């Protein structure tokens, strides 16, 4: 079929496959916006899930919903090497501009608070040329959001922004991607600010997205964090939604899939949105005509997996040091279990060996999470000696620990990829 019209290619302009099956999250967010607009208390929102489940696309869709509701919005992606002040100040500036509040002393006061908050990003004693100057054309205020204590300053900043939004009967939403990468001090400050604005009933909400261990990061920061956020686990798509993600874009190009082709696609993608798009793109390029058949899928699989090996899996594996790669490979080996103890449905989930869930694909049963002691056994080492490699991999976002003593890959099917590499 015509590769130029490929509906699965990035930027193809179609409704992204990752949004299929996310109607519940979209409806819930619309209700949250309406409740806050009516002055009701609501919790901020945290989306969690593995790489490739569509968290970022969903985050963008939620932001679009806030824009349609005439809210002010700002978004940024957290990075381990950057503190909160600079990206949040830029997001806050954009949100205030989107509010459409008539320019006056009140707006200038809030913009001055944002500028003061941003300027404290520079270390004490930094020269003028080393300071970051946000593009805000008002003087920084004194005595507001400029104490140098990020928790105090963030509470004051969001309070000022919330008051401005309330003046015009609107709200403000901040969207934070890769939220688990925030500095621990910044996480604590964000939790404190969310608690304060919730107590005061201000129309401000934070919507964060991150890896599965993000709730643990938040609870380690503030013991009351579970009361501040509405947690939503974003997982792979059920069969019906996965089929819609594949069939919908194709239908707009007058293309169909046979039932056997849909069976084959679900078997190879396991319902992960990123894989549906990646495999769908290659299938579209190799299939000669509509309808797409199961044989077309089988022909496309090697090329699709080759592309994933380089772009999706390989790019992450290359970030690891030799010692970290050894740890990753040992994790992949430790994840293998006896197929007889798990359900043999292709792509199915079951309880493996009575402890943690397992995936079954191509007759190979792989646990989602493995004990750190099992990794040490594979390497013939003591668990304590592997702590530096494990901690470094967690910081790089390649693995995560959902509960004490267990670790898992942040990327679906990463263990399978590692076992195919020399």
Short mmCIF file of C-alpha atoms in Angstrom, two decimals:
data_model
loop_
_atom_site.label_atom_id
_atom_site.label_comp_id
_atom_site.label_asym_id
_atom_site.label_seq_id
_atom_site.Cartn_x
_atom_site.Cartn_y
_atom_site.Cartn_z
CA UNK A 1 0.00 0.00 0.00
CA UNK A 2 1.03 3.61 -0.51
CA UNK A 3 3.70 4.44 2.13
CA UNK A 4 2.99 8.16 1.74
CA UNK A 5 -0.48 7.69 3.23
CA UNK A 6 0.75 5.41 6.03
CA UNK A 7 -1.64 6.21 8.92
CA UNK A 8 0.70 4.71 11.51
CA UNK A 9 3.75 6.80 10.64
CA UNK A 10 4.68 9.35 13.34
CA UNK A 11 3.02 12.66 12.60
CA UNK A 12 0.58 11.11 10.17
CA UNK A 13 -2.14 13.35 11.50
CA UNK A 14 -4.47 10.55 12.55
CA UNK A 15 -5.85 10.01 16.05
CA UNK A 16 -2.87 8.41 17.80
CA UNK A 17 -3.32 4.67 18.47
CA UNK A 18 -2.19 5.21 22.05
CA UNK A 19 -5.48 7.00 22.83
CA UNK A 20 -7.64 4.01 22.00
CA UNK A 21 -9.05 2.59 25.21
CA UNK A 22 -8.36 5.76 27.23
CA UNK A 23 -11.92 7.10 27.21
CA UNK A 24 -12.31 6.53 30.93
CA UNK A 25 -9.31 8.74 31.76
CA UNK A 26 -10.55 11.46 29.41
CA UNK A 27 -14.05 11.43 30.92
CA UNK A 28 -12.69 11.47 34.46
CA UNK A 29 -10.51 14.47 33.68
CA UNK A 30 -13.44 16.39 32.21
CA UNK A 31 -15.34 15.78 35.46
CA UNK A 32 -12.34 16.98 37.49
CA UNK A 33 -12.16 20.19 35.44
CA UNK A 34 -15.87 20.81 35.92
CA UNK A 35 -15.70 20.18 39.67
CA UNK A 36 -12.81 22.57 40.14
CA UNK A 37 -14.52 25.20 37.97
CA UNK A 38 -17.49 25.03 40.36
CA UNK A 39 -15.27 25.59 43.37
CA UNK A 40 -15.24 21.98 44.56
CA UNK A 41 -12.13 20.39 45.99
CA UNK A 42 -10.37 17.87 43.75
CA UNK A 43 -7.12 15.96 43.82
CA UNK A 44 -4.34 16.37 41.31
CA UNK A 45 -3.76 13.45 38.92
CA UNK A 46 -0.85 11.06 38.41
CA UNK A 47 -0.63 8.71 35.42
CA UNK A 48 1.77 5.78 35.74
CA UNK A 49 2.85 3.02 33.41
CA UNK A 50 5.66 1.41 31.46
CA UNK A 51 7.34 2.97 28.44
CA UNK A 52 5.26 2.63 25.32
CA UNK A 53 1.78 2.62 26.88
CA UNK A 54 0.99 6.14 25.65
CA UNK A 55 1.32 8.22 28.83
CA UNK A 56 2.73 11.25 27.02
CA UNK A 57 0.07 11.15 24.31
CA UNK A 58 -2.62 10.87 26.98
CA UNK A 59 -1.03 13.74 28.91
CA UNK A 60 -1.21 15.89 25.78
CA UNK A 61 -4.84 14.88 25.24
CA UNK A 62 -5.70 15.91 28.81
CA UNK A 63 -4.00 19.23 28.24
CA UNK A 64 -6.10 19.72 25.10
CA UNK A 65 -9.19 19.09 27.23
CA UNK A 66 -8.08 21.80 29.66
CA UNK A 67 -7.49 24.22 26.79
CA UNK A 68 -10.97 23.51 25.42
CA UNK A 69 -12.33 24.28 28.89
CA UNK A 70 -10.61 27.68 28.59
CA UNK A 71 -8.07 26.95 31.30
CA UNK A 72 -4.54 28.24 31.41
CA UNK A 73 -2.04 25.42 30.89
CA UNK A 74 1.69 24.83 30.99
CA UNK A 75 3.70 21.66 30.41
CA UNK A 76 7.28 20.51 30.86
CA UNK A 77 9.30 17.31 31.05
CA UNK A 78 11.28 16.70 34.23
CA UNK A 79 14.95 15.83 33.86
CA UNK A 80 17.32 14.38 36.47
CA UNK A 81 19.88 17.10 35.77
CA UNK A 82 17.50 20.06 36.09
CA UNK A 83 15.79 21.53 39.12
CA UNK A 84 12.15 22.58 39.16
CA UNK A 85 12.31 26.37 39.12
CA UNK A 86 13.24 27.05 35.52
CA UNK A 87 10.84 24.69 33.69
CA UNK A 88 7.97 25.41 36.07
CA UNK A 89 8.45 29.17 35.71
CA UNK A 90 8.25 28.84 31.91
CA UNK A 91 5.11 26.69 32.22
CA UNK A 92 3.56 29.15 34.68
CA UNK A 93 4.29 32.08 32.35
CA UNK A 94 2.50 30.31 29.51
CA UNK A 95 -0.45 29.40 31.74
CA UNK A 96 -0.93 33.00 32.87
CA UNK A 97 -0.83 34.20 29.27
CA UNK A 98 -3.48 31.64 28.32
CA UNK A 99 -5.82 32.82 31.09
CA UNK A 100 -6.65 35.92 29.07
CA UNK A 101 -6.82 38.09 32.19
CA UNK A 102 -6.93 41.80 31.27
CA UNK A 103 -3.41 43.13 31.71
CA UNK A 104 -3.23 45.17 34.87
CA UNK A 105 -1.58 45.42 38.27
CA UNK A 106 -2.85 41.97 39.33
CA UNK A 107 -1.33 40.24 36.29
CA UNK A 108 1.92 42.17 36.63
CA UNK A 109 2.13 41.16 40.28
CA UNK A 110 1.79 37.46 39.40
CA UNK A 111 4.25 37.74 36.52
CA UNK A 112 6.65 39.42 38.94
CA UNK A 113 6.25 36.47 41.32
CA UNK A 114 6.99 34.03 38.49
CA UNK A 115 10.10 35.98 37.58
CA UNK A 116 11.27 36.11 41.19
CA UNK A 117 10.71 32.35 41.52
CA UNK A 118 12.74 31.71 38.36
CA UNK A 119 15.63 33.98 39.29
CA UNK A 120 16.26 31.98 42.46
CA UNK A 121 17.35 29.12 40.17
CA UNK A 122 20.83 30.64 40.04
CA UNK A 123 23.21 29.63 42.84
CA UNK A 124 24.24 32.20 45.42
CA UNK A 125 27.02 34.41 44.13
CA UNK A 126 26.40 33.63 40.47
CA UNK A 127 27.46 36.39 38.10
CA UNK A 128 24.87 38.29 36.08
CA UNK A 129 25.75 36.54 32.82
CA UNK A 130 25.35 33.15 34.52
CA UNK A 131 21.79 33.87 35.66
CA UNK A 132 18.80 32.72 33.66
CA UNK A 133 16.46 35.54 32.75
CA UNK A 134 12.91 34.50 31.83
CA UNK A 135 11.21 36.45 29.07
CA UNK A 136 8.89 38.33 31.41
CA UNK A 137 8.71 42.07 30.83
CA UNK A 138 7.96 43.12 34.42
CA UNK A 139 10.30 43.55 37.39
CA UNK A 140 10.65 40.66 39.81
CA UNK A 141 8.67 41.25 42.98
CA UNK A 142 10.36 41.29 46.35
CA UNK A 143 9.12 39.16 49.21
CA UNK A 144 7.06 36.74 47.18
CA UNK A 145 8.25 33.34 45.87
CA UNK A 146 11.85 34.48 46.32
CA UNK A 147 12.88 33.12 49.73
CA UNK A 148 15.21 30.50 48.26
CA UNK A 149 13.27 27.69 49.96
CA UNK A 150 11.61 25.95 47.02
CA UNK A 151 8.74 24.62 49.13
CA UNK A 152 7.80 28.04 50.48
CA UNK A 153 8.30 29.70 47.11
CA UNK A 154 6.25 27.14 45.18
CA UNK A 155 3.32 27.41 47.60
CA UNK A 156 3.36 31.20 47.25
CA UNK A 157 3.68 31.03 43.47
CA UNK A 158 0.78 28.61 42.91
CA UNK A 159 -1.34 30.54 45.41
CA UNK A 160 -0.81 33.75 43.43
CA UNK A 161 -1.56 32.02 40.12
CA UNK A 162 -4.65 30.33 41.56
CA UNK A 163 -5.97 33.63 42.84
CA UNK A 164 -5.52 35.22 39.43
CA UNK A 165 -7.36 32.34 37.75
CA UNK A 166 -10.22 32.54 40.26
CA UNK A 167 -10.64 36.23 39.43
CA UNK A 168 -11.66 35.36 35.87
CA UNK A 169 -13.56 32.19 36.74
CA UNK A 170 -11.01 29.85 35.16
CA UNK A 171 -8.44 27.32 36.27
CA UNK A 172 -4.78 26.51 35.70
CA UNK A 173 -3.34 23.07 35.01
CA UNK A 174 0.33 22.11 35.04
CA UNK A 175 1.34 18.98 33.14
CA UNK A 176 4.60 17.27 34.14
CA UNK A 177 5.99 14.38 32.10
CA UNK A 178 8.63 11.99 33.49
CA UNK A 179 7.65 13.17 36.94
CA UNK A 180 9.75 10.52 38.69
CA UNK A 181 12.88 12.40 37.53
CA UNK A 182 12.18 15.44 39.70
CA UNK A 183 14.72 16.14 42.42
CA UNK A 184 13.54 14.77 45.81
CA UNK A 185 13.45 18.29 47.29
CA UNK A 186 11.32 19.47 44.37
CA UNK A 187 8.95 16.50 44.79
CA UNK A 188 8.48 17.44 48.41
CA UNK A 189 7.81 21.06 47.45
CA UNK A 190 5.30 20.04 44.80
CA UNK A 191 3.41 17.84 47.26
CA UNK A 192 3.31 20.67 49.78
CA UNK A 193 2.03 23.08 47.15
CA UNK A 194 -0.68 20.66 46.00
CA UNK A 195 -1.75 20.23 49.61
CA UNK A 196 -1.94 23.98 50.15
CA UNK A 197 -3.94 24.79 47.02
CA UNK A 198 -6.31 21.92 47.77
CA UNK A 199 -6.90 23.23 51.30
CA UNK A 200 -7.53 26.76 50.01
CA UNK A 201 -9.83 25.63 47.19
CA UNK A 202 -7.86 27.41 44.49
CA UNK A 203 -8.48 26.34 40.85
CA UNK A 204 -5.02 24.86 40.25
CA UNK A 205 -4.27 21.25 39.40
CA UNK A 206 -1.11 19.26 38.66
CA UNK A 207 -1.24 16.36 36.21
CA UNK A 208 1.86 14.21 36.27
CA UNK A 209 2.96 11.19 34.27
CA UNK A 210 5.75 8.78 35.08
CA UNK A 211 6.99 5.24 35.53
CA UNK A 212 5.20 2.70 37.75
CA UNK A 213 7.26 3.56 40.83
CA UNK A 214 6.18 7.23 40.79
CA UNK A 215 3.63 6.72 43.62
CA UNK A 216 6.44 5.34 45.78
CA UNK A 217 8.57 8.41 44.96
CA UNK A 218 5.73 10.69 46.05
CA UNK A 219 4.94 8.78 49.24
CA UNK A 220 8.61 8.75 50.22
CA UNK A 221 8.56 12.53 49.98
CA UNK A 222 5.37 13.27 51.92
CA UNK A 223 3.46 10.73 53.99
CA UNK A 224 0.16 12.34 53.00
CA UNK A 225 0.80 12.22 49.24
CA UNK A 226 -1.77 9.45 48.68
CA UNK A 227 -4.45 11.95 49.69
CA UNK A 228 -3.21 14.55 47.22
CA UNK A 229 -3.32 12.60 43.97
CA UNK A 230 -5.76 10.52 42.00
CA UNK A 231 -3.60 7.66 40.66
CA UNK A 232 -4.36 6.07 37.30
CA UNK A 233 -2.38 3.10 36.03
CA UNK A 234 -2.02 3.20 32.23
CA UNK A 235 -1.46 -0.31 30.92
CA UNK A 236 -1.48 -2.18 27.65
CA UNK A 237 -4.76 -2.19 25.75
CA UNK A 238 -7.35 -4.96 26.02
CA UNK A 239 -8.05 -6.83 22.80
CA UNK A 240 -11.05 -4.75 21.69
CA UNK A 241 -9.25 -1.43 22.18
CA UNK A 242 -6.09 -2.75 20.51
CA UNK A 243 -8.12 -3.76 17.47
CA UNK A 244 -9.71 -0.30 17.33
CA UNK A 245 -6.28 1.32 17.54
CA UNK A 246 -5.24 -0.67 14.48
CA UNK A 247 -8.44 -0.68 12.46
CA UNK A 248 -9.48 2.94 13.02
CA UNK A 249 -6.60 4.68 11.24
CA UNK A 250 -6.64 2.09 8.43
CA UNK A 251 -10.37 2.57 7.83
CA UNK A 252 -9.78 6.24 7.04
CA UNK A 253 -7.60 5.03 4.15
CA UNK A 254 -10.23 2.48 3.04
CA UNK A 255 -8.17 -0.47 4.32
CA UNK A 256 -9.32 -3.47 6.32
CA UNK A 257 -7.73 -6.27 8.36
CA UNK A 258 -8.88 -9.86 8.33
CA UNK A 259 -9.81 -11.40 11.71
CA UNK A 260 -6.75 -13.64 11.45
CA UNK A 261 -4.54 -10.59 10.86
CA UNK A 262 -5.91 -8.93 14.00
CA UNK A 263 -5.19 -12.13 15.96
CA UNK A 264 -1.63 -12.12 14.68
CA UNK A 265 -1.09 -8.44 15.47
CA UNK A 266 -2.32 -8.80 19.03
CA UNK A 267 -0.05 -11.80 19.51
CA UNK A 268 3.06 -9.84 18.50
CA UNK A 269 2.18 -6.49 20.12
CA UNK A 270 0.52 -7.79 23.32
CA UNK A 271 -1.66 -4.68 23.15
CA UNK A 272 1.08 -2.13 23.80
CA UNK A 273 0.19 1.09 21.93
CA UNK A 274 3.75 1.88 20.86
CA UNK A 275 4.15 -1.59 19.38
CA UNK A 276 0.78 -1.35 17.64
CA UNK A 277 1.97 1.80 15.90
CA UNK A 278 5.45 0.44 15.15
CA UNK A 279 4.24 -2.87 13.72
CA UNK A 280 1.31 -1.19 11.99
CA UNK A 281 3.65 1.18 10.15
CA UNK A 282 5.73 -1.68 8.70
CA UNK A 283 2.67 -3.82 7.92
CA UNK A 284 1.20 -0.95 5.94
CA UNK A 285 4.41 -0.62 3.92
CA UNK A 286 4.71 -4.33 3.07
CA UNK A 287 1.05 -5.32 2.57
CA UNK A 288 0.27 -5.25 -1.17
CA UNK A 289 -3.46 -4.51 -0.84
CA UNK A 290 -6.53 -4.51 1.38
CA UNK A 291 -7.49 -6.50 3.33
CA UNK A 292 -4.31 -7.05 5.33
CA UNK A 293 -3.82 -10.75 6.02
CA UNK A 294 -2.07 -12.76 8.73
CA UNK A 295 0.65 -13.59 6.21
CA UNK A 296 1.25 -9.86 5.67
CA UNK A 297 1.76 -9.54 9.42
CA UNK A 298 4.25 -12.43 9.49
CA UNK A 299 6.21 -10.92 6.61
CA UNK A 300 6.38 -7.54 8.37
CA UNK A 301 7.38 -8.81 11.82
CA UNK A 302 11.14 -9.26 11.19
CA UNK A 303 11.51 -5.74 9.76
CA UNK A 304 9.43 -4.20 12.55
CA UNK A 305 11.44 -5.99 15.21
CA UNK A 306 14.66 -4.91 13.55
CA UNK A 307 13.55 -1.28 13.72
CA UNK A 308 12.49 -1.66 17.36
CA UNK A 309 15.84 -3.28 18.19
CA UNK A 310 17.62 -0.14 17.06
CA UNK A 311 15.27 2.69 17.97
CA UNK A 312 13.23 1.49 20.93
CA UNK A 313 15.35 -1.13 22.68
CA UNK A 314 18.87 -0.51 21.40
CA UNK A 315 18.93 3.22 22.10
CA UNK A 316 18.16 2.50 25.75
CA UNK A 317 20.60 -0.41 26.04
CA UNK A 318 23.41 1.79 24.68
CA UNK A 319 22.96 4.17 27.62
CA UNK A 320 24.08 1.48 30.05
CA UNK A 321 27.66 0.87 31.09
CA UNK A 322 29.19 -2.62 30.68
CA UNK A 323 28.46 -3.46 34.32
CA UNK A 324 24.90 -2.22 33.96
CA UNK A 325 24.41 -4.23 30.77
CA UNK A 326 25.56 -7.33 32.61
CA UNK A 327 22.93 -6.63 35.25
CA UNK A 328 20.23 -6.13 32.59
CA UNK A 329 21.07 -9.43 30.91
CA UNK A 330 21.00 -11.21 34.24
CA UNK A 331 17.55 -9.71 34.88
CA UNK A 332 16.37 -11.07 31.53
CA UNK A 333 17.61 -14.56 32.41
CA UNK A 334 16.18 -14.42 35.93
CA UNK A 335 12.76 -13.48 34.52
CA UNK A 336 12.40 -16.83 32.74
CA UNK A 337 10.21 -19.35 34.54
CA UNK A 338 8.89 -22.83 33.87
CA UNK A 339 6.12 -22.44 31.24
CA UNK A 340 4.07 -25.12 32.96
CA UNK A 341 3.37 -22.85 35.93
CA UNK A 342 1.77 -20.08 33.90
CA UNK A 343 -1.18 -19.88 31.58
CA UNK A 344 -0.15 -20.73 28.03
CA UNK A 345 -2.29 -18.14 26.26
CA UNK A 346 -0.19 -16.02 23.86
CA UNK A 347 0.33 -12.61 25.43
CA UNK A 348 -1.65 -13.66 28.51
CA UNK A 349 -1.05 -12.72 32.12
CA UNK A 350 -1.12 -15.12 35.03
CA UNK A 351 0.48 -15.70 38.40
CA UNK A 352 3.89 -17.28 37.87
CA UNK A 353 5.21 -19.50 40.65
CA UNK A 354 2.61 -17.96 42.96
CA UNK A 355 4.37 -14.62 43.33
CA UNK A 356 4.32 -12.11 40.47
CA UNK A 357 2.54 -11.80 37.15
CA UNK A 358 4.08 -13.26 34.04
CA UNK A 359 3.82 -12.79 30.30
CA UNK A 360 3.61 -15.74 27.93
CA UNK A 361 4.72 -15.26 24.35
CA UNK A 362 5.92 -17.77 21.76
CA UNK A 363 5.89 -20.47 24.44
CA UNK A 364 8.26 -18.50 26.70
CA UNK A 365 7.04 -17.45 30.14
CA UNK A 366 8.61 -14.28 31.53
CA UNK A 367 7.92 -12.71 34.90
CA UNK A 368 7.15 -9.00 34.99
CA UNK A 369 9.32 -8.46 38.07
CA UNK A 370 12.19 -10.49 39.50
CA UNK A 371 13.75 -10.63 42.96
CA UNK A 372 17.09 -8.86 43.24
CA UNK A 373 18.40 -12.01 44.88
CA UNK A 374 17.59 -13.97 41.70
CA UNK A 375 19.66 -11.54 39.62
CA UNK A 376 22.55 -11.98 42.04
CA UNK A 377 22.22 -15.76 41.75
CA UNK A 378 22.46 -15.59 37.96
CA UNK A 379 25.67 -13.56 38.25
CA UNK A 380 27.07 -15.56 41.16
CA UNK A 381 27.44 -12.38 43.22
CA UNK A 382 26.16 -11.02 46.51
CA UNK A 383 23.11 -8.74 46.12
CA UNK A 384 24.85 -5.90 47.98
CA UNK A 385 27.69 -5.81 45.46
CA UNK A 386 25.20 -5.17 42.65
CA UNK A 387 23.52 -2.20 44.31
CA UNK A 388 25.53 0.47 42.39
CA UNK A 389 24.54 -0.99 39.01
CA UNK A 390 20.92 -1.40 40.07
CA UNK A 391 20.66 2.15 41.43
CA UNK A 392 22.27 3.61 38.31
CA UNK A 393 19.82 1.75 36.07
CA UNK A 394 16.90 3.05 38.13
CA UNK A 395 18.19 6.62 37.76
CA UNK A 396 18.51 6.11 34.01
CA UNK A 397 14.91 4.95 33.86
CA UNK A 398 15.73 1.49 32.50
CA UNK A 399 14.41 -0.47 35.48
CA UNK A 400 12.22 0.30 38.47
CA UNK A 401 11.39 -1.19 41.84
CA UNK A 402 7.66 -1.42 42.46
CA UNK A 403 8.16 -3.00 45.87
CA UNK A 404 11.05 -3.89 48.11
CA UNK A 405 13.21 -6.71 46.78
CA UNK A 406 11.66 -6.75 43.28
CA UNK A 407 12.80 -5.04 40.09
CA UNK A 408 11.37 -4.87 36.59
CA UNK A 409 12.15 -3.38 33.20
CA UNK A 410 10.48 -0.07 32.38
CA UNK A 411 10.29 -1.15 28.72
CA UNK A 412 7.90 -3.97 27.72
CA UNK A 413 9.58 -7.04 26.19
CA UNK A 414 13.03 -5.68 27.02
CA UNK A 415 14.10 -9.02 28.47
CA UNK A 416 13.13 -10.78 25.27
CA UNK A 417 15.20 -8.29 23.29
CA UNK A 418 18.24 -8.82 25.54
CA UNK A 419 18.10 -12.58 25.14
CA UNK A 420 18.30 -12.19 21.35
CA UNK A 421 21.52 -10.16 21.58
CA UNK A 422 24.95 -11.71 21.64
#
